[in-house]
CSV table of C-alpha atoms in Angstrom, one decimal:
chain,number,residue,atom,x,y,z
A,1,UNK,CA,9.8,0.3,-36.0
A,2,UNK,CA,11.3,-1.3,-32.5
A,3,UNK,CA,9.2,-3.4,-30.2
A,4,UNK,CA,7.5,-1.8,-27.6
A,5,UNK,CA,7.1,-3.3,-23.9
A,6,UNK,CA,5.7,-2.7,-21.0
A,7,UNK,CA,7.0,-3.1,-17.3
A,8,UNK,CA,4.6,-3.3,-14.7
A,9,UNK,CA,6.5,-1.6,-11.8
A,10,UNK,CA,6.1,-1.9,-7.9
A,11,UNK,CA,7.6,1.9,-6.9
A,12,UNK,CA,7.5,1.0,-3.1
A,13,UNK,CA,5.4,2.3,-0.5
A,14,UNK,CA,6.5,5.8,0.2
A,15,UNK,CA,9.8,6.8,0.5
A,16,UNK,CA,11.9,7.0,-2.4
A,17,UNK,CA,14.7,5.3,-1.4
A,18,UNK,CA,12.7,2.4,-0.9
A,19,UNK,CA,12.7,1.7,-4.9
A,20,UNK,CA,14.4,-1.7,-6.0
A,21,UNK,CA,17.4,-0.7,-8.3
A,22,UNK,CA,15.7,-3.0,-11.0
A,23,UNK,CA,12.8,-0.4,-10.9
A,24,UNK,CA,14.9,2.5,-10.9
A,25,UNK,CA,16.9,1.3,-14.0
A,26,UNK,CA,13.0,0.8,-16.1
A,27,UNK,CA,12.3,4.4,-14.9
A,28,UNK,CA,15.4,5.4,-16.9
A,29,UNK,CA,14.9,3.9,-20.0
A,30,UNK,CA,11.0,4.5,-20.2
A,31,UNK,CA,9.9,6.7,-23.1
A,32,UNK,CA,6.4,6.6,-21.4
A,33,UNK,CA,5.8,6.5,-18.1
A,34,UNK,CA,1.6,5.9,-16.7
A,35,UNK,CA,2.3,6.5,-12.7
A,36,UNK,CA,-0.3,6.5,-9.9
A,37,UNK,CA,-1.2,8.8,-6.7
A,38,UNK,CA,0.5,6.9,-4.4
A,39,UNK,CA,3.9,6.9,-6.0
A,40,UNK,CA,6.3,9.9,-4.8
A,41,UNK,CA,6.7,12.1,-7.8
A,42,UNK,CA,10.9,12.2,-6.6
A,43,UNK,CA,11.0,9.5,-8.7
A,44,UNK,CA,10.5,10.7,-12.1
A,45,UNK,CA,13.1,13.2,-11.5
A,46,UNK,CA,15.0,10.2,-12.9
A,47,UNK,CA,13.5,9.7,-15.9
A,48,UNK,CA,14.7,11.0,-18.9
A,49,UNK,CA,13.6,14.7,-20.1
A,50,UNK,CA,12.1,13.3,-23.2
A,51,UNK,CA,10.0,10.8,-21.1
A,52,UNK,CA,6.3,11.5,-21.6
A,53,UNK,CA,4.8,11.5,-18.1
A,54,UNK,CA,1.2,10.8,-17.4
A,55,UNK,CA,-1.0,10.8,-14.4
A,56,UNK,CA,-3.5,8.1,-14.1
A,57,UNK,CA,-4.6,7.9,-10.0
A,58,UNK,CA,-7.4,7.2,-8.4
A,59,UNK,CA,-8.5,8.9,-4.6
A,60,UNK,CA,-11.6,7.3,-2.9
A,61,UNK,CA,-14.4,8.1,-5.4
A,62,UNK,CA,-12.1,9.9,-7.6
A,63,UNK,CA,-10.3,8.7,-10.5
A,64,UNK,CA,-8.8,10.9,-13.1
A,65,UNK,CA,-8.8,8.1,-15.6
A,66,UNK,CA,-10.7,4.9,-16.1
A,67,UNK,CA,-9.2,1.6,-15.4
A,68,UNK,CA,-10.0,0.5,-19.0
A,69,UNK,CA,-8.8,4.2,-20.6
A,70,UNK,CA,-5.0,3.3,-18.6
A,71,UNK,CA,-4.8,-0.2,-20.2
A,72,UNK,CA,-6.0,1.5,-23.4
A,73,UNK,CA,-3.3,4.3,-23.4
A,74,UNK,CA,-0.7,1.7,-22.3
A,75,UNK,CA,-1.0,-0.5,-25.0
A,76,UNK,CA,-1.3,1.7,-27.3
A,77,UNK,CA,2.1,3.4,-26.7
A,78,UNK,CA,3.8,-0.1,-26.6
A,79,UNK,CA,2.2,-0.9,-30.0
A,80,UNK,CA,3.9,2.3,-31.2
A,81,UNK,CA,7.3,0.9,-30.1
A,82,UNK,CA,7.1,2.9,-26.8
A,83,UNK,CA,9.0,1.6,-23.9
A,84,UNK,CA,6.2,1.7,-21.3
A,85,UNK,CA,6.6,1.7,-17.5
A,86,UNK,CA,3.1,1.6,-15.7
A,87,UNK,CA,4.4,2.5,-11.9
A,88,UNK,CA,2.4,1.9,-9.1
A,89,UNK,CA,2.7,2.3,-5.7
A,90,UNK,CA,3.9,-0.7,-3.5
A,91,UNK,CA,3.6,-3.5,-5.4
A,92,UNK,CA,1.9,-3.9,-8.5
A,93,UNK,CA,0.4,-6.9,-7.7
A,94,UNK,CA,-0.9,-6.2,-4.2
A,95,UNK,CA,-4.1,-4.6,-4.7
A,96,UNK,CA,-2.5,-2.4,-7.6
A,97,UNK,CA,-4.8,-4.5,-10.6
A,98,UNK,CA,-1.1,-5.2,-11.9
A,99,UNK,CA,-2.6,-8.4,-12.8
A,100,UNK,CA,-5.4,-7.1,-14.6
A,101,UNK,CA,-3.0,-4.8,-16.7
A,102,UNK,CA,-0.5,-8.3,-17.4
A,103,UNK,CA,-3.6,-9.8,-18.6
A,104,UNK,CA,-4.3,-6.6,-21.0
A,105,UNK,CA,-0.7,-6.3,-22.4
A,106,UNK,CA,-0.8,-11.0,-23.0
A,107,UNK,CA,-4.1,-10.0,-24.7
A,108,UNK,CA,-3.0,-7.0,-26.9
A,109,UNK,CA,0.5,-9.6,-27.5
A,110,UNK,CA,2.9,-6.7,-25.9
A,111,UNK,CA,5.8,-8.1,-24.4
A,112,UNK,CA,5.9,-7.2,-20.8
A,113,UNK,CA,7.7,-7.6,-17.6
A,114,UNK,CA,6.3,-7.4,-14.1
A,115,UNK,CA,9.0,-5.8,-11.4
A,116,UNK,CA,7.5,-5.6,-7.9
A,117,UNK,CA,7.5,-3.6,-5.0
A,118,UNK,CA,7.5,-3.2,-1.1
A,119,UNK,CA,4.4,-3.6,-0.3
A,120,UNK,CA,2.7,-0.7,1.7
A,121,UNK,CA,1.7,-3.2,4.7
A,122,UNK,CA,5.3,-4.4,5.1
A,123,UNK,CA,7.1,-1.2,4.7
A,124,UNK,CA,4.6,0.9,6.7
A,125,UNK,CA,4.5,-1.8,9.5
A,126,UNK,CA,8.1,-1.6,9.6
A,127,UNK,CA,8.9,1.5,9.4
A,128,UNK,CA,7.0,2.3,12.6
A,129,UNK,CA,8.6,-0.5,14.3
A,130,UNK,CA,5.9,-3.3,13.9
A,131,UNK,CA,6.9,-6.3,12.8
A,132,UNK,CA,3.7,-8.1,11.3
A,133,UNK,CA,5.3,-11.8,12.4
A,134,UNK,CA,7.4,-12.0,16.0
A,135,UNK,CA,8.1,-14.7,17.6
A,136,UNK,CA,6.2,-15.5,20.5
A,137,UNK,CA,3.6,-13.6,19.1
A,138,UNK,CA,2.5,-14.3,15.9
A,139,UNK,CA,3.6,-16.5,13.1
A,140,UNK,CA,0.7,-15.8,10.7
A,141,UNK,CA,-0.5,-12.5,8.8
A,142,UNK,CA,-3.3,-11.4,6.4
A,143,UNK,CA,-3.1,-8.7,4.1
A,144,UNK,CA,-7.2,-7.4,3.5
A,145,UNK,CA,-8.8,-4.7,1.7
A,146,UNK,CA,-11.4,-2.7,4.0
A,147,UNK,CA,-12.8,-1.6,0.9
A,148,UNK,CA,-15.3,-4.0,0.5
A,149,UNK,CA,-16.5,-4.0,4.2
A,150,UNK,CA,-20.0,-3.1,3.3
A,151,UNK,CA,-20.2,-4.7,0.2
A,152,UNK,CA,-23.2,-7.3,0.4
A,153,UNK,CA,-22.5,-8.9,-2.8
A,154,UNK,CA,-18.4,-9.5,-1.9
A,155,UNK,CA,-18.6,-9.5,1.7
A,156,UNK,CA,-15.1,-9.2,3.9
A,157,UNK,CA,-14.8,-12.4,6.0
A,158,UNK,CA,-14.7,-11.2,9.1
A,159,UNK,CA,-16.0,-13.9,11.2
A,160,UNK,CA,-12.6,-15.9,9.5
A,161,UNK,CA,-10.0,-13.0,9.9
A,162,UNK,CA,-11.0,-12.7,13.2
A,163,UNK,CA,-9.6,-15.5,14.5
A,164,UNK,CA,-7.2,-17.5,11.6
A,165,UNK,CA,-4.3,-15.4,11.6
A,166,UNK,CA,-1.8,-13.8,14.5
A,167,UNK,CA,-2.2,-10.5,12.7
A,168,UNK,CA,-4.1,-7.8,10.2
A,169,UNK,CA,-3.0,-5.7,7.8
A,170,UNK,CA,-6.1,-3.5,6.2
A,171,UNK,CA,-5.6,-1.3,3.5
A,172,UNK,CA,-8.4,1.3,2.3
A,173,UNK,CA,-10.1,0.7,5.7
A,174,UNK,CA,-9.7,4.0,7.3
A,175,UNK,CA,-13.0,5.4,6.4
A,176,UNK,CA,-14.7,2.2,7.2
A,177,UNK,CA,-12.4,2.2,10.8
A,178,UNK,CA,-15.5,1.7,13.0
A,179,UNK,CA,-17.4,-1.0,11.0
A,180,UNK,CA,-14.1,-2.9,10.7
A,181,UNK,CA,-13.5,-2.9,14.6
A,182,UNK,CA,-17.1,-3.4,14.9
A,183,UNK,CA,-17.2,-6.4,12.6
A,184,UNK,CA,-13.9,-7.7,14.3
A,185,UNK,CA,-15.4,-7.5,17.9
A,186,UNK,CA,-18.7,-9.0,17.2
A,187,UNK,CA,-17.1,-12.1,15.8
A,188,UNK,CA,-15.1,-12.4,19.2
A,189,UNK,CA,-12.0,-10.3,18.8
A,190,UNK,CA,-11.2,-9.0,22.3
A,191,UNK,CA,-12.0,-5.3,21.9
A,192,UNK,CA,-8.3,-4.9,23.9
A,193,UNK,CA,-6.9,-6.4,20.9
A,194,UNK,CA,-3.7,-3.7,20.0
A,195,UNK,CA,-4.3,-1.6,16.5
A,196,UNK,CA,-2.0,1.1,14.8
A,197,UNK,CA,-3.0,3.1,12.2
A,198,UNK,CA,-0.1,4.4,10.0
A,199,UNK,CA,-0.4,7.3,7.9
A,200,UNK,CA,1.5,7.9,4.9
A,201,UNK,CA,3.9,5.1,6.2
A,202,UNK,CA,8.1,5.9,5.3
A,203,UNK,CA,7.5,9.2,4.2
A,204,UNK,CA,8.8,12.6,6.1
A,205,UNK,CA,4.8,12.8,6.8
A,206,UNK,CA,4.4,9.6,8.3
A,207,UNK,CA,2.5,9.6,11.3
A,208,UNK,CA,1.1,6.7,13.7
A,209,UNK,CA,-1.6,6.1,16.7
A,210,UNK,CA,-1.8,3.2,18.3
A,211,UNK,CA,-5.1,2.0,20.8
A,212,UNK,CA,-7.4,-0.9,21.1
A,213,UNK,CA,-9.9,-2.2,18.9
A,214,UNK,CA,-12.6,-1.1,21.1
A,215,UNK,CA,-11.4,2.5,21.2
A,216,UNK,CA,-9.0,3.2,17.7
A,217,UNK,CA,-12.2,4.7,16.1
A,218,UNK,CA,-12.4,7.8,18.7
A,219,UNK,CA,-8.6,7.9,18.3
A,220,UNK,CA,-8.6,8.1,14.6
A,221,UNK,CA,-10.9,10.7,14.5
A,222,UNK,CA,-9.6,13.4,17.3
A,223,UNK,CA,-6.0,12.9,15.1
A,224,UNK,CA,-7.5,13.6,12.0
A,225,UNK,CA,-6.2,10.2,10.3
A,226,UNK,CA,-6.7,10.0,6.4
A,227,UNK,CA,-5.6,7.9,4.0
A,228,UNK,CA,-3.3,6.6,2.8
A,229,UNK,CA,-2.9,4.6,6.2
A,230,UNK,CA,-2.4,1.1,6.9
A,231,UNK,CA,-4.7,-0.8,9.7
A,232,UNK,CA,-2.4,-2.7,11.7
A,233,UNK,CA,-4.5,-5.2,14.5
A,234,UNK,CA,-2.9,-7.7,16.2
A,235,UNK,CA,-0.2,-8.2,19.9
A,236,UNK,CA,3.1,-7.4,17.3
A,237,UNK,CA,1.5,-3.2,17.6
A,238,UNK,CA,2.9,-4.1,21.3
A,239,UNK,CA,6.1,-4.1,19.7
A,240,UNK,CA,6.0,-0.6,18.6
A,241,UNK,CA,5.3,0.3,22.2
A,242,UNK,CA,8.5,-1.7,23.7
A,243,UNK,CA,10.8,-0.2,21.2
A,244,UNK,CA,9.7,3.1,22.1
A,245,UNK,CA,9.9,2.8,25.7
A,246,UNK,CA,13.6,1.1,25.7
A,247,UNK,CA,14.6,4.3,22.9
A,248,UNK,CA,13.0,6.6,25.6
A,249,UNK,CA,15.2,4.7,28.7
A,250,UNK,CA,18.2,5.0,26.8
A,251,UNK,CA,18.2,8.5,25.9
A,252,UNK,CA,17.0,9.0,29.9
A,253,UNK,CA,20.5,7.3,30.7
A,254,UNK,CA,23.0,9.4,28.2
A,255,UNK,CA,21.0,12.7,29.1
């Protein structure tokens, strides 16, 4: 029987294209592949037609199969001599529990490989023109899960965030908008501070409002924002608005 493997694969943060060609050639060779809700299903189209596909995403208080029932099944395929590719939106190890699954596969002795991603924050930021680092402006960021905001027992820092880095980059956070700003501000971020929310970030659906901390949560809600979006807070969502402006002169000037 052959040896089995698994590769851990980071499939971007939207748009297809966006795919490393490493990535790409594991999709090709996979005789299993375990992919997640945020990964655009263009992508299997490469796969071979034998492949066996199998969904295994999780929504906000949804998941169609337990964390421990994925590591199971991909193990268990490898063990069969089954090239595995478990792909993942962004980057596996960027709040994807790509660690968690390398540590399953080292237990169960599978060889396996770990192939990252774009992360959503950096390709969402940039793809709307937002550069999380600019000089003159910031020179630090944070990438943060709003998921835990009201968690007591693993709080959020806040009170650091607020004031130890140039700029923010929140995943999960749209449904906890408000209690983010609101944490933000009372811990002494200006409520002027710039934020951008950008939803489903390099895809043809991608869509993006920008305002202030002290009035993003109205803005969010009278645009219907969901998730996936990114939580973008910090002076570099001024960038956004500078591009935009010079795009609009210049197409002023040629028209």
């Amino acid at each position: 029987m052959k040896q089995g493997s698994i590769s851990i694969v980071g499939a971007g943060p939207g748009d297809p294209e966006l795919i490393t060609v490493k990535a790409m050639r594991r999709i090709q060779a996979a005789d299993v592949i375990l992919y997640d809700r945020l990964v655009n299903e263009e992508l299997l189209d490469y796969a071979s037609g034998d492949a066996i596909r199998i969904y295994c995403g999780k929504a906000p208080g949804q998941h169609s199969m337990p964390q421990e029932s994925t590591e199971r099944l991909m193990i268990k395929h490898a063990a069969a001599g089954s090239h595995v590719v478990r792909l993942k939106g962004g980057d596996p190890f960027v709040f994807g529990r790509g660690g968690e699954e390398a540590l399953a596969a080292a237990a169960a002795g599978i060889p396996y490989e770990i192939i990252p991603g774009i992360t959503s924050a950096i390709g969402s930021a940039a793809s709307a023109g937002i550069p999380l680092t600019h000089r003159g402006l910031a020179a630090s960021f944070a990438i943060v899960t709003g998921s835990r905001c009201q968690d007591a027992a693993a709080p959020v820092r806040w009170d650091a965030l607020a004031h130890s880095v140039d700029t923010l980059a929140i995943y999960m956070g749209v449904s906890r908008l408000s209690d983010i700003c609101g944490q933000l501000m009372k811990h002494g971020k200006d409520p002027q501070t710039p934020v951008a929310l950008i939803e489903n970030g390099t895809t043809s659906g991608e869509r993006t409002v920008t305002g202030t901390l002290g009035n993003i949560g109205k803005l969010a809600a009278m645009m219907k924002i969901h998730n996936p979006a990114m939580i973008i807070v910090g002076e570099v969502v001024n960038v956004r608005e500078q591009l935009l402006s010079l795009e609009h002169a210049a197409r002023s000037q040629i028209g």
